[in-house]
Backbone as a ProteinNet text record, in pm:
[ID]
protein_1_A
[PRIMARY]
XXXXXXXXXXXXXXXXXXXXXXXXXXXXXXXXXXXXXXXXXXXXXXXXXXXXXXXXXXXXXXXXXXXXXXXXXXXXXXXXXXXXXXXXXXXXXXXXXXXXXXXXXXXXXXXXXXXXXXXXXXXXXXXXXXXXXXXXXXXXXXXXXXXXXXXXXXXXXXXXXXXXXXXXXXXXXXXXXXXXXXXXXXXXXXXXXXXXXXXXXXXXXXXXXXXXXXXXXXXXXXXXXXXXXXXXXXXXXXXXXXXXXXXXXXXXXXXXXXXXXXXXXXXXXXXXXXXX
[TERTIARY]
10127	10186.3	10090.8	10146.1	10066.1	9970	9857.3	9766.6	9834.3	9788.1	9846.6	9748.4	9798.5	9714	9752.8	9654.7	9675.2	9653.3	9743.3	9736.1	9775.3	9726.6	9775.4	9707.1	9763.5	9703.7	9579.5	9497.6	9376.6	9410.3	9344.3	9366.5	9256.4	9295.3	9197.4	9269.3	9225.3	9289.8	9236.6	9317.8	9277.4	9280.3	9173.5	9166.3	9156.5	9195.4	9186	9291.5	9252.8	9348.3	9444.4	9559.9	9662.8	9651.7	9573.1	9562	9425.1	9385.1	9261.1	9285.7	9190.7	9202.1	9116.1	9173.1	9103	9107.6	8990.7	8984.7	9060.2	9134.2	9206.5	9136.4	9019.6	8950.3	8852.8	8839.2	8730	8597.1	8491.1	8361.2	8309.3	8350	8297.8	8369.9	8478.3	8557	8479.6	8476.8	8409.2	8510.8	8481	8566	8511.1	8594.2	8736.9	8820.9	8929.9	9022.4	9118.5	9191.4	9290.9	9391.4	9430.8	9528.5	9471.1	9342.8	9280.8	9254.4	9213.8	9190.7	9318.4	9431.3	9558.4	9589.4	9561	9585.4	9490.3	9364.5	9267.5	9297.8	9359.7	9394.6	9491.7	9573	9669	9599.6	9470.2	9396.6	9299.8	9310.7	9215.3	9212.8	9325.7	9332.3	9305.9	9269.1	9245.1	9096.1	9026.8	8882.9	8845.6	8943.3	8911.6	8865.3	8759	8710.1	8809.9	8807.1	8893.6	8842	8932.1	8896	8888	8818.9	8815.1	8954.3	9045.7	9181.8	9252.6	9231.1	9294.3	9236.7	9105.3	9043.3	9095.4	9106	9160.2	9302.6	9383.8	9522.5	9528.5	9436.7	9432	9400.6	9306.2	9270.7	9385.4	9459	9576.9	9682.3	9708.9	9810.1	9772.4	9640.2	9594.9	9592.6	9616.8	9622.3	9489.2	9385.9	9253.6	9234.2	9315	9309	9448.3	9454.4	9582.6	9566.1	9670.7	9663.9	9694.3	9611.9	9625.9	9651.8	9746.5	9781.9	9672.3	9592.8	9481.1	9528.5	9635.4	9684.4	9722.8	9793.8	9835.4	9715	9619.5	9501.9	9417.6	9406.2	9329.6	9397.3	9531.2	9606.2	9582.6	9584.7	9561	9420.8	9322.3	9184.3	9164	9215.8	9195.8	9270.7	9377.1	9457.8	9394.2	9302	9250.6	9183.9	9096.5	9033.8	9133.6	9238.3	9338.3	9421.2	9450	9532.2	9460.4	9327.2	9254.5	9269.3	9285	9308.4	9447.7	9540	9679.2	9716.9	9620.6	9652.6	9617.4	9716.4	9688.1	9682	9624.8	9618.9	9758.9	9845.1	9982.9	10074.2	10197.5	10292	10338.8	10297.4	10339.4	10485.8	10550.1	10690.6	10785.2	10729.3	10815.7	10927.8	10895.4	10997.1	11100.2	11074.1	11168.5	11282.6	11268.9	11372.2	11404.9	11302.9	11326.2	11365.7	11308.3	11336.7	11481.3	11551.1	11690.6	11792.1	11746.1	11837.7	11904.2	12007.4	12077	11983.8	11993.9	11911.9	11978.7	11899.1	11948.8	11872.9	11945	11882.4	11850.6	11724.2	11680.1	11614.2	11619.6	11539.9	11402.4	11300.1	11163.3	11099.9	11044.3	10978.9	10830	10744.9	10600.1	10545	10448.6	10386.1	10254.6	10241.7	10119.7	10034.3	9926.1	9845.3	9764.4	9750.9	9678.7	9766.3	9892	9983.9	10066.8	10064	10143.8	10293.8	10334.6	10475.3	10524.2	10656.7	10719.4	10770.3	10749.7	10792.2	10898.8	11011.6	11127.3	11140.1	11164.7	11191.6	11293.4	11335.7	11427.6	11357.1	11392	11326.7	11425.8	11408.8	11491	11415.9	11485.2	11422.3	11512.2	11451.4	11522.8	11468.6	11553.5	11509.7	11591.6	11522.3	11592.9	11680.7	11790.1	11880.3	11841.2	11761.6	11717.2	11565.3	11513.8	11368.7	11296.6	11173.3	11092.3	10987.2	10968.6	10872.4	10910.9	10855.3	10884.6	10770.4	10758.7	10662.9	10737.5	10668.3	10732.1	10840	10822.8	10914.3	10988	10930.8	10989.9	11009.2	11102.2	11126.7	11071.9	11028.3	10967.9	11055.3	11077.6	11159.7	11078.4	11092.1	11027.8	11098.1	11018.9	11075.4	10996.2	11066.3	11002.7	11050.2	10957.9	10988.9	10958.6	11054.4	11030.4	10926.2	10830.8	10721.5	10774	10716.7	10748.4	10640.4	10542.9	10430.5	10436.7	10463.1	10458.8	10598.2	10621	10751.3	10785.2	10683	10709.3	10788.1	10771.3	10847	10996.1	11028.8	11168.7	11226.4	11143.7	11191.2	11222.7	11132.6	11151.4	11239.5	11243.1	11314.6	11273.3	11142.7	11088.5	11058.4	11158.2	11141	11043.2	11034.1	10943.3	10798.5	10768.2	10631.2	10603.3	10704.7	10685.1	10605.3	10538.5	10454.1	10535.8	10472.2	10534.9	10507.3	10610.5	10599.7	10660.5	10622.1	10683.6	10757	10886.8	10969.3	10993.2	10955.8	10964	11072	11153.7	11263.6	11261.8	11287.3	11285.3	11402	11373	11477	11585.4	11544.7	11641.8	11706.8	11831.9	11901.3	11920.7	11908.3	11925.3	11797.4	11691.9	11567	11593	11547	11573.4	11493	11540.3	11472.7	11328.4	11308.6	11176	11068.9	11104.4	11007.3	10952	11040.3	10996.3	10901.4	10937.7	10855.3	10723.8	10725.8	10603.2	10506.4	10558.9	10473.7	10399.6	10472.3	10410.5	10311.6	10345.4	10251.9	10120.3	10128.3	10007.5	9926.5	9995.3	9925.6	9851.2	9916.9	9856.4	9746.5	9759.9	9649.8	9529.7	9556.3	9448.1	9377.8	9455.5	9397.5	9310.8	9356.8	9278.9	9147.3	9153.4	9031.8	8935.3	8989.1	8901.6	8820	8877.8	8802.4	8685.4	8708.4	8600	8491.4	8532.9	8438.3	8355.7	8420.4	8351	8253.8	8280.7	8191.7	8054.4	8043.7	7916.2	7836.6	7888	7821.3	7790.4	7891.6	7867.4	7837.9	7786.2	7759.1	7883.7	7997.8	8123.5	8230.4	8292.3	8393.7	8526	8611.9	8742.4	8850.2	8963.1	9076.5	9206.3	9312.1	9446.3	9542	9637.3	9737.2	9824.3	9862.7	9958.9	10093.2	10156.3	10283.6	10384.5	10511.7	10617.2	10745.7	10843	10974	11073.3	11158.5	11271.7	11400.7	11503.5	11634.8	11740.2	11812.5	11917.9	12050	12158	12291.7	12357.6	12398.8	12466.8	12592.5	12706	12831.7	12855.8	12812.5	12831.6	12727.1	12631.8	12527.1	12395.5	12327.2	12195.2	12090.3	12012.2	11912.2	11774	11681.3	11545.2	11449	11345.3	11239.6	11105.3	11003.6	10865.4	10809.2	10748.5	10710.8	10562.3	10499.5	10362.5	10344.1	10238.9	10211.4	10182.7	10225	10199.6	10055.2	9984.9	9851.4	9868.2	9841.4	9879.2	9760.9	9647	9533.8	9452.5	9375	9297.7	9374.9	9304	9367.3	9366.3	9459.9	9471.8	9401.9	9318.6	9247.9	9272.9	9315.2	9333.7	9199	9138.9	9004.7	9007	9110.2	9122.8	9268.5	9300.7	9437	9432.1	9549.3	9553.5	9547.4	9511.4	9493.9	9347.4	9256.8	9114.6	9053.1	9131.9	9078.6	9000.3	8883	8798.3	8767.4	8779.6	8737.1	8594.5	8500.1	8361.3	8272.7	8293.6	8227.5	8109.7	8074.6	7963.9	8004.5	8127.6	8176.1	8232.7	8275.5	8336.1	8252.7	8273.4	8199.2	8236.7	8143.4	8168.1	8240.2	8267.1	8326.2	8455.9	8554.1	8680.1	8660.1	8575.7	8552.8	8468.5	8374.3	8295.9	8386.9	8482.2	8575.5	8663.9	8712.4	8794.8	8717.6	8591.9	8510.3	8490.2	8467.3	8447.5	8567.8	8690.2	8810	8821.8	8775.4	8779.2	8683.5	8562.9	8464.2	8501.6	8548.9	8581.6	8696.1	8787.1	8901.7	8874.2	8748	8709.6	8796.2	8823.1	8896.1	9046.3	9099.6	9245.2	9319.1	9254.6	9321.8	9218.8	9269.4	9186.6	9273.9	9224.9	9296.7	9257.3	9356.5	9331.2	9438.5	9441.4	9535.8	9512.5	9385.8	9346.1	9334.4
4442.3	4310.7	4217.8	4107.3	4011	3939.8	3889.1	3811.8	3685.1	3630.8	3509.8	3395.2	3276.6	3159.1	3070.3	2999.3	2911.8	2768.1	2677.8	2533.9	2507.4	2396.3	2344.6	2413.4	2401.8	2464.2	2390.6	2459.6	2401.8	2297.2	2182.9	2076.4	2082	2109.6	2115.5	2099.3	2005.7	1980.5	2077.4	2108.3	2197.1	2121	2138.1	2066.9	2162.7	2288.5	2385.9	2360.6	2384.5	2366.3	2483.9	2458.7	2562.9	2649.6	2608.9	2689.7	2671.3	2766.5	2753.2	2795.3	2760.8	2792.9	2914.1	3012.3	3135.7	3156	3185.4	3204.7	3330.7	3321	3436.5	3495.3	3442.4	3485.4	3598.2	3694.4	3791.4	3720	3777.9	3710.8	3688.3	3770.6	3760.2	3654.7	3595.6	3499.2	3369.2	3313	3187.6	3076.1	2963.3	2845.5	2757	2675.9	2660.5	2764.5	2803.9	2896.9	2819.5	2887.9	2817.5	2739.1	2795.7	2725.7	2595.4	2599.9	2479.6	2378.8	2427.4	2336.7	2262.3	2333.2	2268.6	2157.8	2182.9	2080.5	1963.3	1993	1885.3	1805.3	1873.5	1803.3	1689.9	1702.8	1596.2	1470.9	1478.8	1365	1303.9	1340.8	1292.6	1140.4	1075.4	929.5	861.8	938.5	884	896.1	782	781.4	782	770.9	767.5	905.9	912.6	1044.5	1111.7	1243.6	1321	1314	1293.2	1303.8	1452.3	1488.6	1630.1	1689.2	1609.3	1659.6	1687.8	1599.4	1620.1	1742.5	1762.5	1879.1	2007.8	2007.9	2126.4	2153.8	2049.4	2067	2122.3	2075.8	2130	2279.2	2318	2460.1	2542.5	2485.5	2555.1	2570.6	2461	2464.5	2562.1	2578.9	2670.5	2815.1	2836.3	2971.9	3027.7	2941.1	2987.7	2987.4	2911.9	2907.4	2930.5	2992.1	3009.6	2972.4	2919.3	2878	2997.2	3013.9	3127.3	3073.7	3135.3	3092.8	3134.1	3036.1	3066.6	3109.5	3045.5	3078.6	3225.6	3275.2	3415.9	3508.8	3473.6	3557.5	3557.5	3441.5	3434.4	3518.3	3511.4	3589.1	3738.5	3783.7	3925.4	3968.4	3882.8	3915.3	3923.7	3823.7	3819.5	3930.1	3981.5	4084.5	4223.2	4242.1	4375.3	4443.2	4375	4446	4504.2	4427	4477.5	4589	4575.7	4677.5	4811.1	4807.8	4933.9	5015.5	4946.3	5016.6	5077.5	5026.2	5067.1	5169.3	5215.4	5304.4	5448.7	5532.6	5674.4	5750.1	5871.9	5951.6	5993.2	6026.4	6063.4	5980.2	5963.1	5883.2	5962.2	5925.1	6001	5980	5883	5855.5	5923.2	5998	6052.6	6139	6218.5	6307.6	6231.2	6103.9	6023.4	5969.9	5983.6	5939.5	5791	5710.7	5565.9	5515.2	5576.4	5533.8	5561.6	5644.4	5677.7	5590.3	5502.4	5415.8	5313	5249.8	5146.5	5027.3	4969.2	4852.8	4726.4	4639.4	4511.8	4397.2	4290.7	4169.5	4079.5	4045.4	3969.7	3839	3742.3	3621.4	3648.5	3606.2	3624.9	3488.4	3472.8	3348	3373.4	3307.6	3316.9	3184	3191.4	3069.1	3045.1	2928.2	2889	2811	2872.1	2808.6	2690.7	2678.5	2565.1	2440.7	2458.3	2344.1	2327.2	2429.1	2430.9	2418.4	2486.4	2484.6	2628.4	2645.1	2775.4	2784.6	2901.3	2924.5	3033.5	3004.9	3095.1	3166.5	3296.7	3376	3484	3560.5	3671.6	3802.2	3905.8	4034.1	4145.5	4259.4	4377.1	4469.8	4515.2	4598.6	4715.9	4816	4927.6	4939.6	4922	4920.1	5021	5100.9	5195.6	5121.2	5183	5121.9	5155.6	5260.4	5299.1	5285.8	5231.6	5214.4	5347.1	5353.2	5474.3	5457.1	5333	5306.8	5174.8	5150.7	5025.9	4988.8	4858.3	4807.7	4746.5	4664.2	4603.7	4503.5	4439.1	4332	4358.3	4442.8	4457	4602.8	4624.5	4755.2	4755.4	4872.7	4886	4972.9	4924.3	4995.2	5020	5140	5166.9	5088.1	5039.5	4958.2	4977.5	4974.9	4968.5	4840.8	4779.8	4654.6	4670.4	4627.9	4629.9	4525.2	4563.1	4472.9	4343.5	4231.5	4101	4057	4146.3	4113.2	4192.1	4323.6	4411.3	4429.9	4381.3	4399.7	4546.5	4633.9	4774.7	4840.7	4793.1	4849.4	4820.7	4698.6	4665.2	4747.4	4773.2	4850	4993.5	5054.3	5195.1	5210.9	5109	5118.1	5243.1	5267.7	5385.2	5348.4	5357.2	5319.3	5410.6	5536.2	5629.3	5584.7	5511.8	5465.6	5329.5	5268	5135.9	5148.1	5041.1	5040.3	5049.2	5099.7	5112.1	4988.1	4940.3	4823.8	4857.3	4780.9	4790.7	4659.3	4668.8	4552.2	4551.5	4442.9	4435	4336.4	4377.3	4293.9	4291.1	4174.2	4160	4236	4301.2	4375.8	4283.5	4167.4	4070.2	4000.9	4033.2	3982.2	3832.1	3772.4	3627.6	3552.7	3626.6	3561.7	3468.2	3345	3244.9	3265.2	3201.1	3210.7	3162.1	3056.3	2997.2	3092.1	3190.1	3286.1	3372.7	3417.4	3499.2	3420.1	3296.7	3215.1	3178	3156.9	3126.2	3243.9	3366.1	3485.1	3493.3	3468.7	3477.9	3364.7	3246.5	3133.8	3166.3	3226.5	3265.1	3367.2	3465.6	3569.4	3509.5	3419.1	3363.1	3262.3	3190.1	3104.1	3189.5	3303.7	3395	3448	3481.2	3530.2	3422.6	3299.8	3189.7	3170.8	3176.6	3162.8	3279	3396.6	3510.7	3487.1	3416.1	3386.1	3292.4	3195	3105.2	3183	3275.1	3357.3	3444	3508.4	3597	3520.7	3391.5	3311	3294	3319.6	3308.8	3439.4	3538.6	3668.6	3737.3	3761.9	3833	3980.6	4053.7	4197.6	4276.2	4235.4	4304.7	4201.5	4214.2	4117.7	4142	4041.9	4045.9	4013.9	4080.8	4049.1	4074.7	4009.6	4027.9	4057.4	4145	4174.8	4052.8	4038.3	3934.1	3971	3875.2	3899	3793.4	3828.4	3736.1	3769	3680.1	3698.5	3737.5	3836.1	3862.2	3838.5	3799.8	3771.1	3844.3	3934.1	4010.3	3986	4003.3	3986.8	4123.7	4156.9	4283.5	4257.3	4287.7	4269.1	4125.3	4030.2	3889.8	3832.2	3915.6	3869.7	3854.8	3743.4	3722.1	3786.7	3878.5	3949.7	3916.8	3887.4	3852	3964.1	3983.8	4079.4	4016.5	4045.3	4014.3	4137.3	4117.5	4230.2	4224.7	4342.2	4355.1	4496.6	4514.5	4646.7	4745.5	4869.9	4976.2	5024	5034.2	5094.1	5234	5333	5469.7	5559.4	5499.4	5578	5492	5559.7	5487.6	5473.8	5431.8	5415.4	5269.1	5232.3	5094.5	5078.6	4975.7	4944.6	4797.5	4768	4629.2	4579	4484.7	4436.2	4318.3	4236.9	4126.1	4082.8	3997.3	3945.4	3797.9	3737.5	3593.8	3563.9	3665.2	3643.1	3654.3	3670.7	3674.1	3811.7	3915.8	4052	4083.9	4148.5	4185.8	4334.2	4400.5	4540.5	4538.5	4510	4487.8	4582.5	4713.5	4814.8	4880.5	4828	4886.9	4999.7	5049.7	5157.3	5103.2	4976.4	4916.4	4798	4760.3	4647	4517.7	4423.4	4291.9	4199.5	4246.9	4160.6	4092.5	4164.8	4096.8	3980.1	3998.9	3892.7	3779.9	3814.7	3711.7	3627.2	3693.7	3620.7	3527.7	3573.7	3488.3	3363.2	3381.4	3266.3	3172.2	3232.2	3151.3	3062.1	3116.9	3038	2916	2928.1	2814.2	2704.9	2744.8	2646.9	2589	2673.9	2627.3	2527.1	2542.1	2450	2335.2	2323.8	2218.6	2220.4	2340.8	2358.9	2346.3	2336.9	2320.8	2452.9	2564.8	2694.2	2803.3	2918.6	3040.2	3159.9	3244	3365.3	3476.5	3528.9	3633.3	3742	3833.4	3945.4	4033.1	4061.9	4134.9	4284
4387.8	4372.2	4298.9	4250.1	4176.8	4270.7	4216.6	4300.9	4348.4	4459.8	4514.4	4503.9	4478.9	4477.6	4593.5	4645.8	4759.4	4714.6	4750.3	4719.8	4574.8	4520.6	4392.4	4275	4151.7	4033.7	3987.9	3908.3	3852.7	3748.8	3753	3655.8	3551.1	3429.1	3322.2	3190	3108.6	2979.5	2876.6	2776.8	2668.9	2538.3	2458.1	2331.2	2213.6	2233.2	2125.9	2019.4	1894.5	1786.7	1778.9	1719.3	1713.7	1589.7	1488	1368.2	1306.4	1220.4	1147.2	1003.8	914.1	773.5	743.3	673.1	640.9	491.2	431.5	286.8	247.5	135.9	83.7	-38.1	-74.2	-194.8	-166.4	-258.6	-244.5	-263	-207.8	-209.1	-350.6	-445.2	-580.9	-664.3	-612.7	-689.2	-704.8	-827.2	-853.9	-864.9	-802.9	-814.5	-926.5	-993.8	-965.1	-1038	-982.3	-1045	-1134.3	-1221.8	-1303.7	-1219.8	-1105.7	-1021.4	-968.3	-926	-873.1	-984	-1104.4	-1216.9	-1253.9	-1245.1	-1277.1	-1177.9	-1050.3	-949.4	-964.7	-998.1	-1017.9	-1143.3	-1242.2	-1366.4	-1343.8	-1239.5	-1208.9	-1159.1	-1128	-1073.4	-1173.8	-1303.8	-1402.5	-1411.9	-1387.9	-1397.3	-1263.6	-1161.4	-1028.1	-996.7	-986.5	-963.7	-815.4	-727.4	-584.1	-539.1	-459.1	-413.1	-321.1	-324	-235.9	-92.7	1.2	141.5	177.1	283.7	324.7	344.6	400.8	422.8	290.6	191.1	60.4	-10.2	2.6	-59.4	2.6	134	201.9	155.7	142.9	99.9	-41.4	-130.1	-265.9	-264.3	-181.4	-172.1	-115.8	-20.4	32.9	-74.8	-150.9	-257.1	-368.2	-391.1	-496.3	-449.5	-322	-269.3	-226.1	-216.6	-176.5	-25.4	45.9	191	245.5	361.9	429.8	576.1	635.2	774.8	864.7	964.2	1055.6	1195.9	1264.6	1399.1	1497.6	1537.9	1627.8	1765.4	1814.4	1948.3	1958	1856.1	1859	1847.4	1757.4	1741.8	1869.4	1935.8	2059.7	2167.1	2172.1	2271.6	2251.7	2123.7	2096.4	2139.2	2110.8	2144.1	2295	2367.6	2512.4	2584.4	2520.4	2584.8	2575.3	2478.3	2450.9	2569.8	2648.3	2760.8	2859.3	2891.1	2985	2921.9	2792.6	2726.7	2718.2	2702.2	2693.9	2822	2935.1	3061.2	3065.5	2982.6	2991.4	2884.7	2804.3	2694.3	2728.5	2758.5	2783	2650.7	2653.9	2532.3	2489.3	2584.3	2555.4	2644.5	2599.6	2676.4	2798.3	2918.3	3037.7	3070.7	3005.8	3033.7	2934.1	2841	2735.6	2792.7	2892.6	2950.5	3032.8	3062.6	3139.8	3053	2920.7	2825.6	2838.2	2871	2875.6	2737.1	2633	2495.5	2454.5	2532.5	2499.1	2572.2	2659.9	2734.7	2643.3	2694.8	2618.7	2595.8	2477	2442.9	2494.2	2555.2	2605.9	2539.8	2508.1	2456.4	2574.7	2590.2	2706.9	2665	2755.1	2740.3	2799.9	2729	2776.6	2802	2921.2	2959.5	2979	2897.7	2909.9	2958.7	3050	3100.8	3028.2	2965	2896.9	2996.3	3043.9	3147.4	3094.2	2961.6	2903.4	2898.8	2854.3	2844.8	2971.1	3059.7	3182.8	3152.2	3045.3	3006.4	2987.1	3003.6	2982.4	2839.3	2776.7	2639.3	2638.8	2573.9	2574.2	2440.5	2445.6	2325.7	2361.4	2261.6	2284.3	2252.6	2326.2	2308.7	2340.1	2273.6	2300.1	2395.7	2499.5	2602	2637.9	2699.3	2760.5	2902.4	3001.7	3141.5	3221.1	3302.4	3388.8	3489.5	3528.8	3627	3770.9	3790.2	3923.7	3933.1	4043.7	4056.8	4071.6	4020.2	4034.6	4144.3	4192.1	4299.6	4365	4482.6	4551.8	4644.4	4669	4765.1	4881.3	4957.6	5073.6	5033.2	4916.1	4877.6	4747.2	4658.7	4525.7	4486.5	4394.9	4335.3	4193.1	4148.1	4015.6	3925.9	3803.3	3705.6	3578.8	3523	3394.9	3284.2	3189.6	3082.3	2953.2	2843.1	2710.6	2641.8	2566.1	2497.2	2349.4	2264.4	2121.5	2086.9	2002.8	1968.1	1906.9	1950	1892.4	1794.3	1770.1	1682.4	1552.7	1562.8	1445.7	1384.2	1260	1194.3	1172	1161.1	1133.5	1245.2	1369.8	1480.8	1462.6	1416.3	1393.6	1278.8	1179.9	1064.2	1103.7	1183.6	1221.2	1344.4	1432.9	1560	1637.1	1640.7	1708	1852.8	1939.1	2078.6	2151.1	2109.4	2176.4	2160.9	2053.3	2028.7	2091.4	2150.5	2211.7	2341.8	2377.7	2496.4	2625	2728.9	2860.1	2944.3	3010.5	3098.4	3234.1	3333.4	3465.9	3491.8	3518.3	3550.4	3701.5	3767.5	3913.7	3954.8	4051.7	4100.5	4252.6	4308.2	4453.6	4516	4628.7	4698.8	4752	4801.9	4851.6	4732.9	4709	4590.1	4594	4712.9	4722.1	4685.5	4648.3	4607.7	4490.6	4499	4396.6	4269.3	4162.4	4032.9	4041.5	4119.7	4125.9	4172.4	4256	4306.4	4194	4103	3990.1	3900.7	3871.5	3783.2	3850.2	3980.8	4053.6	4049.5	4061.1	4055.4	3921.9	3811.9	3679.7	3658.1	3706.1	3693.3	3763.7	3882.8	3954.7	3875.6	3815.8	3739.8	3620.7	3549	3429	3462.6	3572.5	3616.6	3657.7	3720.8	3758.2	3633.7	3532	3405.9	3341.7	3346.7	3288.9	3364.4	3496.4	3576.2	3551.7	3522.8	3494.8	3368.2	3270.1	3148.9	3180	3267.5	3308.2	3383.4	3467	3543	3448.6	3351.8	3259	3169.8	3145.4	3061.9	3125.7	3256.1	3326.4	3320.4	3245.7	3227.2	3359.3	3444.1	3570.4	3543.7	3642.1	3622.3	3583.7	3635.7	3606.2	3572.4	3456.2	3413.9	3486.1	3484.1	3550.7	3447.6	3457.4	3369.1	3442.9	3397.8	3453.3	3337.6	3361	3259.1	3231.7	3103.9	3069.5	3134	3197.2	3265.9	3223.3	3231.8	3190.6	3264.7	3255.2	3317.5	3209.3	3237.8	3148.8	3226.9	3153.5	3211.5	3130.4	3194.9	3127.7	3200	3125.9	3183.7	3196.4	3317.9	3343.3	3424.8	3365.4	3435.8	3477	3394.7	3426.3	3519.2	3564	3655.3	3580.2	3602.4	3544	3634.8	3579.7	3657	3602.9	3694.4	3658.5	3697.6	3615.6	3643.6	3607.8	3686.6	3650.1	3579.5	3462.6	3378.4	3344	3342.4	3293.2	3240.6	3158.8	3103.8	3215.4	3194.4	3291.3	3278.7	3391.2	3395	3452.3	3369.5	3405.1	3436.6	3469.1	3517.3	3614.3	3696	3796.2	3925.8	4030.1	4160.4	4199.7	4285.2	4331	4466.3	4476.8	4600.9	4632.8	4755	4798.4	4849.9	4775.7	4809.2	4905.7	4900.7	4996	5001.4	5097.4	5105.5	5144.4	5159	5187.7	5337.3	5416.8	5560.7	5601.4	5502.8	5531.9	5539.9	5518.2	5524.8	5398	5414.2	5300.8	5306	5192.4	5180.4	5127.3	5214.9	5175	5255.1	5232.2	5313.8	5244.5	5126	5052.5	4960.6	4974.2	4888.2	4757.5	4758.4	4640.8	4594.6	4470.1	4414	4485.9	4482.1	4541.8	4446.3	4324.2	4220.9	4264.5	4321.1	4356.1	4452.7	4552.5	4650	4591.1	4502.7	4434.7	4344.8	4279.6	4193.7	4276.3	4390.6	4476.5	4517.3	4555.8	4595.2	4475.1	4356.4	4235.9	4208.1	4224.5	4192.8	4283.5	4405.8	4498.5	4452.7	4413	4367.9	4231.7	4138.9	4004	4004.9	4101	4110	4206.9	4252.1	4346.8	4472.5	4517.3	4642.6	4631.2	4509.6	4495.5	4506.6	4476	4486.6	4506.9	4548.2	4558.5	4522.8	4433	4394	4490.5	4562.7	4661.1	4648.6	4744.2	4742.8	4620.8	4592.7	4472.4	4502.8
[MASK]
++++++++++++++++++++++++++++++++++++++++++++++++++++++++++++++++++++++++++++++++++++++++++++++++++++++++++++++++++++++++++++++++++++++++++++++++++++++++++++++++++++++++++++++++++++++++++++++++++++++++++++++++++++++++++++++++++++++++++++++++++++++++++++++++++++++++++++++++++++

């Protein structure tokens, strides 16, 4: 199950920019280029100096700079440690024929822990109708999701090559929508706190898988699932819970419990990430 947080969310403003400028020129290219000279020629009768913003715009218009989405690039970078744990040499689900299931168009809800807002998009998925595993509260379904990043996946429609995900649904069908969204908010706040923890260079880093909510319509019914990448190797150990129990017997690392304590101090007592 997802980690649990206690009390209110962490309050912290974010001032990161949403885009950056990246040079498109080879290192051997000398400025000014004909394109830039043409743009500068339009200013021959203007003696006012260029502001930095105007100079940047000229370089963009001349094709020497391009704007790059920093948020997406940062998301890809931060996701890599968790994804490496989720990448098997061969697809263990291939024989399950998940890639052959009917395709469904789903709404995808992602929680941005920096802006504290939900972001909505559409995604194509294939989800099993029968669970392959279950816990005390939720059932687990195998799922494949068409990439929303790589256009080549859409061109080939190679579902067998798509990544494996686990879609979790509460056994109690009367469970409200807010519970699903609360679970994902907790996961993403935990992931954000792990970045703060790792910035202190601990002996062992911590990471959480990116998780999101999907909503599909089946037979006129709206069905919600909490989704995250499948981790198909390693064993699961419960290191602590929200009732004070600790698996601190010397056989396992102290990292999970140290991280839980860190989240309490980092949030000035507003929350603690537990049930790890």
